[in-house]
Structures are given as C-alpha cells and as structure tokens.
JSON list of C-alpha atoms in Angstrom, two decimals:
[
{"chain": "R", "resi": 1, "resn": "MET", "atom": "CA", "xyz": [42.23, -11.76, -42.21]},
{"chain": "R", "resi": 2, "resn": "THR", "atom": "CA", "xyz": [41.71, -15.09, -39.78]},
{"chain": "R", "resi": 3, "resn": "GLN", "atom": "CA", "xyz": [43.53, -17.30, -39.72]},
{"chain": "R", "resi": 4, "resn": "ASN", "atom": "CA", "xyz": [42.79, -20.92, -38.24]},
{"chain": "R", "resi": 5, "resn": "HIS", "atom": "CA", "xyz": [45.30, -22.14, -35.98]},
{"chain": "R", "resi": 6, "resn": "SER", "atom": "CA", "xyz": [45.74, -26.08, -35.40]},
{"chain": "R", "resi": 7, "resn": "PRO", "atom": "CA", "xyz": [46.74, -26.92, -31.91]},
{"chain": "R", "resi": 8, "resn": "GLU", "atom": "CA", "xyz": [50.40, -27.02, -31.71]},
{"chain": "R", "resi": 9, "resn": "PRO", "atom": "CA", "xyz": [51.66, -30.58, -30.56]},
{"chain": "R", "resi": 10, "resn": "ASP", "atom": "CA", "xyz": [53.88, -29.56, -28.04]},
{"chain": "R", "resi": 11, "resn": "ALA", "atom": "CA", "xyz": [50.65, -27.26, -26.54]},
{"chain": "R", "resi": 12, "resn": "ALA", "atom": "CA", "xyz": [49.59, -27.85, -23.16]},
{"chain": "R", "resi": 13, "resn": "PRO", "atom": "CA", "xyz": [47.30, -30.57, -22.36]},
{"chain": "R", "resi": 14, "resn": "GLY", "atom": "CA", "xyz": [43.26, -29.71, -21.80]},
{"chain": "R", "resi": 15, "resn": "PRO", "atom": "CA", "xyz": [41.64, -30.38, -18.45]},
{"chain": "R", "resi": 16, "resn": "GLU", "atom": "CA", "xyz": [40.56, -33.64, -19.41]},
{"chain": "R", "resi": 17, "resn": "ALA", "atom": "CA", "xyz": [44.12, -34.82, -20.04]},
{"chain": "R", "resi": 18, "resn": "ARG", "atom": "CA", "xyz": [45.16, -33.48, -17.17]},
{"chain": "R", "resi": 19, "resn": "LEU", "atom": "CA", "xyz": [42.37, -34.94, -15.05]},
{"chain": "R", "resi": 20, "resn": "SER", "atom": "CA", "xyz": [42.96, -38.39, -16.40]},
{"chain": "R", "resi": 21, "resn": "ARG", "atom": "CA", "xyz": [46.94, -37.91, -16.02]},
{"chain": "R", "resi": 22, "resn": "LEU", "atom": "CA", "xyz": [46.31, -36.85, -12.42]},
{"chain": "R", "resi": 23, "resn": "GLU", "atom": "CA", "xyz": [43.52, -39.55, -11.46]},
{"chain": "R", "resi": 24, "resn": "ALA", "atom": "CA", "xyz": [46.40, -42.30, -12.78]},
{"chain": "R", "resi": 25, "resn": "GLN", "atom": "CA", "xyz": [49.10, -40.63, -10.53]},
{"chain": "R", "resi": 26, "resn": "VAL", "atom": "CA", "xyz": [46.84, -40.93, -7.74]},
{"chain": "R", "resi": 27, "resn": "ALA", "atom": "CA", "xyz": [45.99, -44.11, -8.09]},
{"chain": "R", "resi": 28, "resn": "THR", "atom": "CA", "xyz": [49.81, -44.89, -8.24]},
{"chain": "R", "resi": 29, "resn": "LEU", "atom": "CA", "xyz": [50.76, -43.06, -5.15]},
{"chain": "R", "resi": 30, "resn": "ALA", "atom": "CA", "xyz": [48.13, -45.35, -3.55]},
{"chain": "R", "resi": 31, "resn": "GLU", "atom": "CA", "xyz": [49.40, -48.57, -4.75]},
{"chain": "R", "resi": 32, "resn": "ALA", "atom": "CA", "xyz": [52.90, -47.54, -3.30]},
{"chain": "R", "resi": 33, "resn": "ILE", "atom": "CA", "xyz": [51.21, -46.79, -0.09]},
{"chain": "R", "resi": 34, "resn": "ARG", "atom": "CA", "xyz": [49.75, -49.86, 0.59]},
{"chain": "R", "resi": 35, "resn": "ALA", "atom": "CA", "xyz": [53.23, -51.69, -0.10]},
{"chain": "R", "resi": 36, "resn": "LEU", "atom": "CA", "xyz": [54.86, -49.88, 2.24]},
{"chain": "R", "resi": 37, "resn": "ALA", "atom": "CA", "xyz": [52.28, -50.05, 4.71]},
{"chain": "R", "resi": 38, "resn": "ARG", "atom": "CA", "xyz": [51.88, -53.68, 4.30]},
{"chain": "R", "resi": 39, "resn": "GLY", "atom": "CA", "xyz": [55.75, -53.94, 4.75]},
{"chain": "R", "resi": 40, "resn": "LEU", "atom": "CA", "xyz": [55.77, -51.84, 7.72]},
{"chain": "R", "resi": 41, "resn": "GLU", "atom": "CA", "xyz": [52.85, -53.12, 9.23]},
{"chain": "R", "resi": 42, "resn": "ASP", "atom": "CA", "xyz": [53.14, -54.88, 12.47]},
{"chain": "R", "resi": 43, "resn": "ILE", "atom": "CA", "xyz": [50.68, -57.39, 13.90]},
{"chain": "R", "resi": 44, "resn": "PRO", "atom": "CA", "xyz": [50.87, -58.22, 17.33]},
{"chain": "R", "resi": 45, "resn": "SER", "atom": "CA", "xyz": [50.09, -62.13, 16.92]},
{"chain": "R", "resi": 46, "resn": "GLU", "atom": "CA", "xyz": [52.63, -62.68, 14.17]},
{"chain": "R", "resi": 47, "resn": "ASP", "atom": "CA", "xyz": [56.19, -62.62, 14.35]},
{"chain": "R", "resi": 48, "resn": "VAL", "atom": "CA", "xyz": [57.18, -60.33, 11.34]},
{"chain": "R", "resi": 49, "resn": "PRO", "atom": "CA", "xyz": [60.84, -60.14, 10.05]},
{"chain": "R", "resi": 50, "resn": "PRO", "atom": "CA", "xyz": [62.48, -56.89, 10.33]},
{"chain": "R", "resi": 51, "resn": "GLU", "atom": "CA", "xyz": [63.52, -57.00, 6.19]},
{"chain": "R", "resi": 52, "resn": "GLU", "atom": "CA", "xyz": [59.93, -56.87, 5.55]},
{"chain": "R", "resi": 53, "resn": "GLY", "atom": "CA", "xyz": [59.93, -52.84, 5.89]},
{"chain": "R", "resi": 54, "resn": "ALA", "atom": "CA", "xyz": [62.63, -52.88, 3.62]},
{"chain": "R", "resi": 55, "resn": "ARG", "atom": "CA", "xyz": [60.93, -55.18, 0.97]},
{"chain": "R", "resi": 56, "resn": "GLY", "atom": "CA", "xyz": [58.07, -52.42, 1.25]},
{"chain": "R", "resi": 57, "resn": "ALA", "atom": "CA", "xyz": [59.85, -49.72, 0.95]},
{"chain": "R", "resi": 58, "resn": "ARG", "atom": "CA", "xyz": [61.64, -51.28, -2.01]},
{"chain": "R", "resi": 59, "resn": "LEU", "atom": "CA", "xyz": [58.26, -52.15, -3.96]},
{"chain": "R", "resi": 60, "resn": "ALA", "atom": "CA", "xyz": [56.90, -48.79, -3.33]},
{"chain": "R", "resi": 61, "resn": "HIS", "atom": "CA", "xyz": [59.98, -46.94, -4.84]},
{"chain": "R", "resi": 62, "resn": "GLU", "atom": "CA", "xyz": [59.95, -49.54, -7.88]},
{"chain": "R", "resi": 63, "resn": "ILE", "atom": "CA", "xyz": [56.11, -48.68, -8.25]},
{"chain": "R", "resi": 64, "resn": "LEU", "atom": "CA", "xyz": [56.94, -44.90, -8.48]},
{"chain": "R", "resi": 65, "resn": "LEU", "atom": "CA", "xyz": [59.82, -45.57, -10.43]},
{"chain": "R", "resi": 66, "resn": "SER", "atom": "CA", "xyz": [57.73, -47.43, -13.26]},
{"chain": "R", "resi": 67, "resn": "GLN", "atom": "CA", "xyz": [55.19, -44.60, -13.34]},
{"chain": "R", "resi": 68, "resn": "GLY", "atom": "CA", "xyz": [58.01, -42.06, -13.70]},
{"chain": "R", "resi": 69, "resn": "LEU", "atom": "CA", "xyz": [56.87, -40.58, -10.28]}
]
C-alpha cells in the first residue's frame, strides 16, 4: 500500500523559494555596499568630513542587521 506524504512544515524550501531568498539577500548586500561606498567616497573637489566613513559603515551594518544577515 502506497502512502501519499504531504511535505512536512520543516522540509527544505524548493528551488524557487531558495532563489527568491537569495535574490533578496543579494539586493540587501548591494544596498549595504552602496551605503558603505557613499560613506567612503572621497571627492577631491569637496571637503568630506571624516565621520562620513563611520556613518556609511554604521548604515551598512544596520541594513545587514535589519535583514538578518
């Protein structure tokens, strides 16, 4: 006799769910990198306060934390 098993709630996610999660993580990482790059950007024609780098790093860290990365 064959039994039809329904997927268990803790079963591994399917390929589409994994791909969606990966895409969201990559988008979050890209946003964090942009924030960090803006903070570290040194434009010769402008005076950039030294705390801009720290602000960018803090923002990048907050972005990653907010998404559980």
